[in-house]
Short mmCIF file of C-alpha atoms in Angstrom, two decimals:
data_model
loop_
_atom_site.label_atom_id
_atom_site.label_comp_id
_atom_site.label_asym_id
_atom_site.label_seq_id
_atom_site.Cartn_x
_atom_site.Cartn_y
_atom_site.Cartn_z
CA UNK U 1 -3.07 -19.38 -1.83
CA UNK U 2 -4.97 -19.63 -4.89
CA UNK U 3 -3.13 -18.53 -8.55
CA UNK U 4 -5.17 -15.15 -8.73
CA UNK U 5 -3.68 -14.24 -5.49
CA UNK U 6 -0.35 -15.31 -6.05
CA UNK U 7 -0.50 -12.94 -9.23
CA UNK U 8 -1.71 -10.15 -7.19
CA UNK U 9 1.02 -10.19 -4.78
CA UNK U 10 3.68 -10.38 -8.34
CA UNK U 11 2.02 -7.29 -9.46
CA UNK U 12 2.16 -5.59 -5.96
CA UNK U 13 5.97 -6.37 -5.38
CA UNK U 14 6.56 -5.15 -9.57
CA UNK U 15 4.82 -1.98 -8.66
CA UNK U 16 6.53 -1.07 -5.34
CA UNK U 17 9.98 -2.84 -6.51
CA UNK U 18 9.92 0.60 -8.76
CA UNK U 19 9.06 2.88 -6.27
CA UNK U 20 11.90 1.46 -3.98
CA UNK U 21 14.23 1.78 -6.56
CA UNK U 22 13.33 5.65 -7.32
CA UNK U 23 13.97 5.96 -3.42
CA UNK U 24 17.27 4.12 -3.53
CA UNK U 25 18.51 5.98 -6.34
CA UNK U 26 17.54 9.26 -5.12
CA UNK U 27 19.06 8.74 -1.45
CA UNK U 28 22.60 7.65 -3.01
CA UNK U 29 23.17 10.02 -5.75
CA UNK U 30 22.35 13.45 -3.21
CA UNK U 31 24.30 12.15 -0.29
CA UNK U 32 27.28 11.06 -2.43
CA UNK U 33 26.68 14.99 -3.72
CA UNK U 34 26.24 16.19 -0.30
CA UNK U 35 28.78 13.73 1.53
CA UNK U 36 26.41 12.49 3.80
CA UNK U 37 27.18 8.84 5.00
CA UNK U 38 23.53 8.69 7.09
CA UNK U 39 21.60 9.84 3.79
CA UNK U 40 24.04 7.23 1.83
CA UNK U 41 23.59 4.51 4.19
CA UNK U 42 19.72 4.96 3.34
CA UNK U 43 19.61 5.18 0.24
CA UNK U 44 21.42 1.65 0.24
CA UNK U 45 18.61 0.61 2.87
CA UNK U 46 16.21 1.45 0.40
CA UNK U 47 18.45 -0.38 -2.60
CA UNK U 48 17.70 -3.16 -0.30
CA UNK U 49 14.28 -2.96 -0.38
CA UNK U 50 14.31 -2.78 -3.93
CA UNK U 51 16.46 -6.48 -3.62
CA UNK U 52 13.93 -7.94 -1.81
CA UNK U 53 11.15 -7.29 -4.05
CA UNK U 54 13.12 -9.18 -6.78
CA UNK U 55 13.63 -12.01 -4.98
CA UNK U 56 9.89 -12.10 -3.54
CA UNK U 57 8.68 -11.72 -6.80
CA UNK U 58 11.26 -14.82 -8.18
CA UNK U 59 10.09 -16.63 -4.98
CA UNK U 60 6.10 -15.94 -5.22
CA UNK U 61 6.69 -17.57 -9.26
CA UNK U 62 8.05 -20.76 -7.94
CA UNK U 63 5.21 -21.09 -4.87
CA UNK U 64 2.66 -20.44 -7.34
CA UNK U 65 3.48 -23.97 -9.34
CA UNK U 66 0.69 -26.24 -8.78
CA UNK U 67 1.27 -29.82 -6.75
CA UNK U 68 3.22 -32.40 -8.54
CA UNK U 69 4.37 -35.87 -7.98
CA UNK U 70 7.78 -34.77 -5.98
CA UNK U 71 5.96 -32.19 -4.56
CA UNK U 72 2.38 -33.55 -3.03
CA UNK U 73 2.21 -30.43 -0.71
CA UNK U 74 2.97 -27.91 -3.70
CA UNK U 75 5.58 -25.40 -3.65
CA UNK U 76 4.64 -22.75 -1.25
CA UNK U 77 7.53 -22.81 1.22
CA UNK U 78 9.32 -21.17 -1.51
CA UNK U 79 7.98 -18.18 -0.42
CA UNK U 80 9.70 -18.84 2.78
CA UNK U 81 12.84 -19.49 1.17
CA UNK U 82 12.78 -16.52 -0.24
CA UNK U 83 12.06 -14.36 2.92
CA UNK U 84 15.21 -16.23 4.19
CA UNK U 85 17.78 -14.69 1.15
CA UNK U 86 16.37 -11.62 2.27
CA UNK U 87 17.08 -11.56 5.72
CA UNK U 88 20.71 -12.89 4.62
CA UNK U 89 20.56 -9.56 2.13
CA UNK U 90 19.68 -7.57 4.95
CA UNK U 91 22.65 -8.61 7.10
CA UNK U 92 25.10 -8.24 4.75
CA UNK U 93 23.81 -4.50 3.73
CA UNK U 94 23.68 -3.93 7.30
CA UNK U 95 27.66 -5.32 7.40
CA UNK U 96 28.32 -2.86 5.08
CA UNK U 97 26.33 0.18 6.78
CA UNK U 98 28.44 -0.36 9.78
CA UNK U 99 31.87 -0.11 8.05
CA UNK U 100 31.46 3.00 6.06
CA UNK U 101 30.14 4.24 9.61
CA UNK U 102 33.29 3.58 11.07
CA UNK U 103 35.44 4.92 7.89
CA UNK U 104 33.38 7.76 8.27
CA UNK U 105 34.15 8.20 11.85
CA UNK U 106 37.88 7.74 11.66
CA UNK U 107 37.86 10.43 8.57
CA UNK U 108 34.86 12.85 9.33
CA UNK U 109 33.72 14.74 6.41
CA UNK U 110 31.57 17.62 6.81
CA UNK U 111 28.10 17.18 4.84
CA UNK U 112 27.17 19.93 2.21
CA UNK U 113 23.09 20.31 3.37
CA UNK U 114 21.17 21.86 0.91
CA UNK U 115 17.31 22.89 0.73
CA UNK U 116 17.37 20.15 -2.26
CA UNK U 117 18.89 17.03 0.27
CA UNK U 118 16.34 17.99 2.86
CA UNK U 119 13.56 17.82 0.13
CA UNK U 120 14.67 14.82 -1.12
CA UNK U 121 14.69 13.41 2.69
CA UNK U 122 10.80 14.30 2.64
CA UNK U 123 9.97 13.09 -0.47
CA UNK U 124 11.24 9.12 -0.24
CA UNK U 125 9.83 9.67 3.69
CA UNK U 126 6.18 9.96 1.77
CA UNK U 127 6.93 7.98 -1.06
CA UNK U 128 8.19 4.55 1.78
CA UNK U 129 4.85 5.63 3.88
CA UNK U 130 2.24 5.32 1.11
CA UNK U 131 4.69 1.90 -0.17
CA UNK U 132 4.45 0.64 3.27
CA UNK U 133 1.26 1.32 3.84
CA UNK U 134 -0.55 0.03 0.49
CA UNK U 135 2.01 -3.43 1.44
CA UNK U 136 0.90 -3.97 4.43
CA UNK U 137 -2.33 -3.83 3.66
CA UNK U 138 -2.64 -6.44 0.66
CA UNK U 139 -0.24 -8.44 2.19
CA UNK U 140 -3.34 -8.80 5.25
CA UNK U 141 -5.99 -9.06 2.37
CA UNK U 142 -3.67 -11.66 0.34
CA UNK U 143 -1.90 -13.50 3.64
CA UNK U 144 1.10 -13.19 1.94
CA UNK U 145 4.42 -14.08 3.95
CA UNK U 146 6.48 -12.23 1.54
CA UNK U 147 4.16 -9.10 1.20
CA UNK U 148 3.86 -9.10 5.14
CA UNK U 149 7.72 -9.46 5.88
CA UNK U 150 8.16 -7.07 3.18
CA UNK U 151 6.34 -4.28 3.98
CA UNK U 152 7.82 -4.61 7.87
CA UNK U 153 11.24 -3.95 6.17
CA UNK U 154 9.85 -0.70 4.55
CA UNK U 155 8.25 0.69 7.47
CA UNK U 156 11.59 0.23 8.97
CA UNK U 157 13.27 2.64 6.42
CA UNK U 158 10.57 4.97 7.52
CA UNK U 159 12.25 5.57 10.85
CA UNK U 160 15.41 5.57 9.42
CA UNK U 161 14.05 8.53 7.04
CA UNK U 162 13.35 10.24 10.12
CA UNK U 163 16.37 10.21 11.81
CA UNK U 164 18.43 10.39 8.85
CA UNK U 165 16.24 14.21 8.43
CA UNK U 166 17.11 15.04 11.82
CA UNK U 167 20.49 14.19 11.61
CA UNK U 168 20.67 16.84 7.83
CA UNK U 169 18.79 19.13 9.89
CA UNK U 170 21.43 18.72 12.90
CA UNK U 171 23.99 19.60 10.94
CA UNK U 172 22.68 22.74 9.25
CA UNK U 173 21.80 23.92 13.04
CA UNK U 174 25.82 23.49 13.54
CA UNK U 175 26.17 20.20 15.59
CA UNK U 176 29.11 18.12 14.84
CA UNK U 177 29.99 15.60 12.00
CA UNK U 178 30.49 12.89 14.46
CA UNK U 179 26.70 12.50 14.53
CA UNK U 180 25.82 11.34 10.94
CA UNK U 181 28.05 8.36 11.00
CA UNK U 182 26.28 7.82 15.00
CA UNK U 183 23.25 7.86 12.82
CA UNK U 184 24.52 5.73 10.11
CA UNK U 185 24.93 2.80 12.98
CA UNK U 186 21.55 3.32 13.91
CA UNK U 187 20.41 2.88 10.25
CA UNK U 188 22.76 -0.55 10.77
CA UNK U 189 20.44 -1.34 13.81
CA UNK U 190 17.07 -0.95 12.25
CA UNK U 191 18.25 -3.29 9.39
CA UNK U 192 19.19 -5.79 11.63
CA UNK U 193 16.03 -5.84 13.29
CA UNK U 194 14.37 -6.31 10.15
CA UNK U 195 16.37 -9.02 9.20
CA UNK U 196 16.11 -10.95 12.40
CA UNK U 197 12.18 -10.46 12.27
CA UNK U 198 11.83 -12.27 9.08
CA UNK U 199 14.12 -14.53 9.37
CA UNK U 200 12.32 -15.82 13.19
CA UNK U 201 9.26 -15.65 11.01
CA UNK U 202 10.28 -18.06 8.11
CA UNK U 203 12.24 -20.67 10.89
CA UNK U 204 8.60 -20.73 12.62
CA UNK U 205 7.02 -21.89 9.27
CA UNK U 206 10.32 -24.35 8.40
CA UNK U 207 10.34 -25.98 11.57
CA UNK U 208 6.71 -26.04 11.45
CA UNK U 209 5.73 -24.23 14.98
CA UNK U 210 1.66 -24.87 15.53
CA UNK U 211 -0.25 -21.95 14.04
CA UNK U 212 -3.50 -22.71 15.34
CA UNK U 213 -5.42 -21.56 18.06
CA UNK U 214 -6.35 -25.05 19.42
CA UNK U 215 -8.91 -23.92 21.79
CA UNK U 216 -11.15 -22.47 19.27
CA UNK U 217 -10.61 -25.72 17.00
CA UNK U 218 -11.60 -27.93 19.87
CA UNK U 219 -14.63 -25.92 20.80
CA UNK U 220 -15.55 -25.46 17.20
CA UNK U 221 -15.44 -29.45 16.60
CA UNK U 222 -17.42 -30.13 19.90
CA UNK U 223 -20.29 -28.43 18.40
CA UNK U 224 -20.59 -31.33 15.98
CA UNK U 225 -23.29 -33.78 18.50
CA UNK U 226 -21.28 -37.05 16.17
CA UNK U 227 -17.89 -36.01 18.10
CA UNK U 228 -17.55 -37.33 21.38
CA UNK U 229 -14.00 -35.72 22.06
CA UNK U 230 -10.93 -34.31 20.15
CA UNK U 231 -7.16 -34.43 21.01
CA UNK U 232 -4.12 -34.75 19.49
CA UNK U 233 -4.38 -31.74 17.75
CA UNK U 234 -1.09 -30.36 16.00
CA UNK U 235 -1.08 -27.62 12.85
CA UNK U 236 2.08 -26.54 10.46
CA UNK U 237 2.37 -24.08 7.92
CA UNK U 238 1.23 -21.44 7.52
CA UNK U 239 -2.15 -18.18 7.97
CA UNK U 240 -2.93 -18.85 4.22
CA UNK U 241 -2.48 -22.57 3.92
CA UNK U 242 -2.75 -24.48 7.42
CA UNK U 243 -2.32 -28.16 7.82
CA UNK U 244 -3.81 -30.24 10.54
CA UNK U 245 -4.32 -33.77 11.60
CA UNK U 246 -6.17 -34.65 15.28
CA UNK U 247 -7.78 -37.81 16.45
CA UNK U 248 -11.81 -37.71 16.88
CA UNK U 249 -13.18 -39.90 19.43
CA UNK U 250 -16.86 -41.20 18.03
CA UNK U 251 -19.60 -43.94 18.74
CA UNK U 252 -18.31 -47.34 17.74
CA UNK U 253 -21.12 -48.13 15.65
CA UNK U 254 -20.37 -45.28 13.41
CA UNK U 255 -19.91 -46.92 9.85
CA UNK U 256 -16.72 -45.73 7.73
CA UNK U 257 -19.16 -43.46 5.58
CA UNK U 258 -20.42 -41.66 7.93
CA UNK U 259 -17.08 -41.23 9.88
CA UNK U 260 -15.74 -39.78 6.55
CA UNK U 261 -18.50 -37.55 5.75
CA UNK U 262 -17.96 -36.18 9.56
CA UNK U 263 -14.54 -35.80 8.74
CA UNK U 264 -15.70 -34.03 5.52
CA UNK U 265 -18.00 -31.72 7.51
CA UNK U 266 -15.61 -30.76 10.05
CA UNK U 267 -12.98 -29.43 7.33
CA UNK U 268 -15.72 -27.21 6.18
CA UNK U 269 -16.77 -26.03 9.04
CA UNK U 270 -12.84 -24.95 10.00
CA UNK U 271 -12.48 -23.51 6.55
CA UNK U 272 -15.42 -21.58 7.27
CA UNK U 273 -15.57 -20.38 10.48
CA UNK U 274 -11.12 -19.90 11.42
CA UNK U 275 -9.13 -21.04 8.30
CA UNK U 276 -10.06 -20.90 5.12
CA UNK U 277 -7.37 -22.51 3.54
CA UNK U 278 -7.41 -25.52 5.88
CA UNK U 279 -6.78 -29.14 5.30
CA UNK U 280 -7.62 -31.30 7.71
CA UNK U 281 -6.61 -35.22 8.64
CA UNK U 282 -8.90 -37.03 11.27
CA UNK U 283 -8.23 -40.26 12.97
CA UNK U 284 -11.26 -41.69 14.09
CA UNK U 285 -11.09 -43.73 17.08
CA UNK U 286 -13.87 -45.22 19.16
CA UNK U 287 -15.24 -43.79 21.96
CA UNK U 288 -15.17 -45.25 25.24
CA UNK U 289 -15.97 -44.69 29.11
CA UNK U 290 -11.69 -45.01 29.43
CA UNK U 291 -11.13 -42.26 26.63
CA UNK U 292 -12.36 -39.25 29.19
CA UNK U 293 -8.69 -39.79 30.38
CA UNK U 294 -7.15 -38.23 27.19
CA UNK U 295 -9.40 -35.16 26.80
#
């Protein structure tokens, strides 16, 4: 990811780190008023968003430091590192979710609703769908990890929203207490699943799964009349900054300048055509009658 990018994603997080934090706020203070645990366990859902931002936005200024001489592959797996603390945040707000559910269930307290709690329960709904939305979207433009995993949190709280409205609007209609800590859990659930999500996402980039579609690599190479046959392809990282190494097969009279400007050629024409943040390692190797057998 280049620097400009890395500062567009800081100033998207900075921008919708505030607007989570006017949703948390909101959420807490009128179910605390209104003694709702579901609108309470939200609002800290929300708080959580809010957490993650910071700690995308501490992660994104570490990845953005340039290559050094401990770190030849730069520092962009701290953006993965940081996805990680937040699925560990996630967990342990989740944790908490689920006890106050069960307090609340043990010692049911009726919920004050109010015209003001249900239009607060619209308001953050709009307010995480236009967050989520605008995320989601740079995060595609920027292929940012941390945007990407981000906004998938958010649009998460948007289905909490929802049933956390129902739930308000339950109540008012005369159902009983026992359904906003139900509710509560099912906030619990939904940040689970958003923690999980991320966190399967950042072991795929730390364990380095392959990330490219080797098919279209081989057939895109093949096109190159020098290349005789390709194999041994592997990839790590990750949409915005893929590494890959594969063996070329050529004519043995090929001369080491014109096997590296191949090489050369080939890079380009990945970064082109699939990734355009590719690096690619070739090992040339001659080709022979025998080397049909590894193809």
């Amino acid at each position: 990811m280049e620097q400009t990018n890395y500062k567009q994603v800081q100033t998207v997080l900075f921008v919708i780190l505030i607007a989570n934090l006017v949703v948390a706020v909101m959420k807490m203070i009128v179910g605390s008023i209104i003694n709702s645990a579901s609108m309470t366990a939200d609002g800290f859902h929300s708080l959580s968003d809010g957490s993650s931002n910071i700690i995308g936005l501490v992660g994104i200024k570490l990845a953005a430091k340039p290559v050094d001489e401990d770190h030849p592959y730069g520092h962009k797996k701290f953006e993965t590192l940081a996805s990680l603390f937040i699925c560990v945040m996630l967990f342990a707000v989740a944790g908490k979710v689920i006890i106050d559910a069960i307090d609340k269930m043990r010692n049911p307290v009726l919920s004050e609703i109010t015209f003001s709690s249900l239009l607060v329960m619209i308001l953050t709904l709009l307010i995480n769908l236009l967050v989520t939305t605008i995320e989601y979207k740079r995060g595609k433009k920027l292929q940012s990890q941390i945007l990407i995993s981000d906004s998938m949190h958010t649009r998460s709280d948007i289905y909490v929203s929802v049933g956390v409205l129902g739930t308000l609007l339950g109540v008012k209609l005369g159902l009983p207490p026992i359904l906003d800590p139900i509710v509560s859990l099912v906030v619990s659930g939904f940040i689970i699943h958003a923690g999980y999500e991320i966190f399967k996402e950042s072991r795929n980039i730390l364990v380095d799964r392959s990330v490219v579609d080797v098919e279209k690599v081989t057939n895109l190479i093949m096109e190159f009349n020098q290349v005789k046959g390709v194999h041994k392809i592997r990839s790590r990282g990750t949409q915005n900054h893929v590494h890959i190494d594969l063996h070329l097969l050529v004519d043995p009279t090929m001369t080491v300048a014109e096997s590296h400007d191949l090489e050369h050629q080939i890079e380009n024409a990945v970064r082109e055509s699939i990734y355009p943040n590719a690096e690619v390692i070739a090992h040339i190797e001659p080709y022979r009658m025998k080397d049909y057998d590894l193809m």
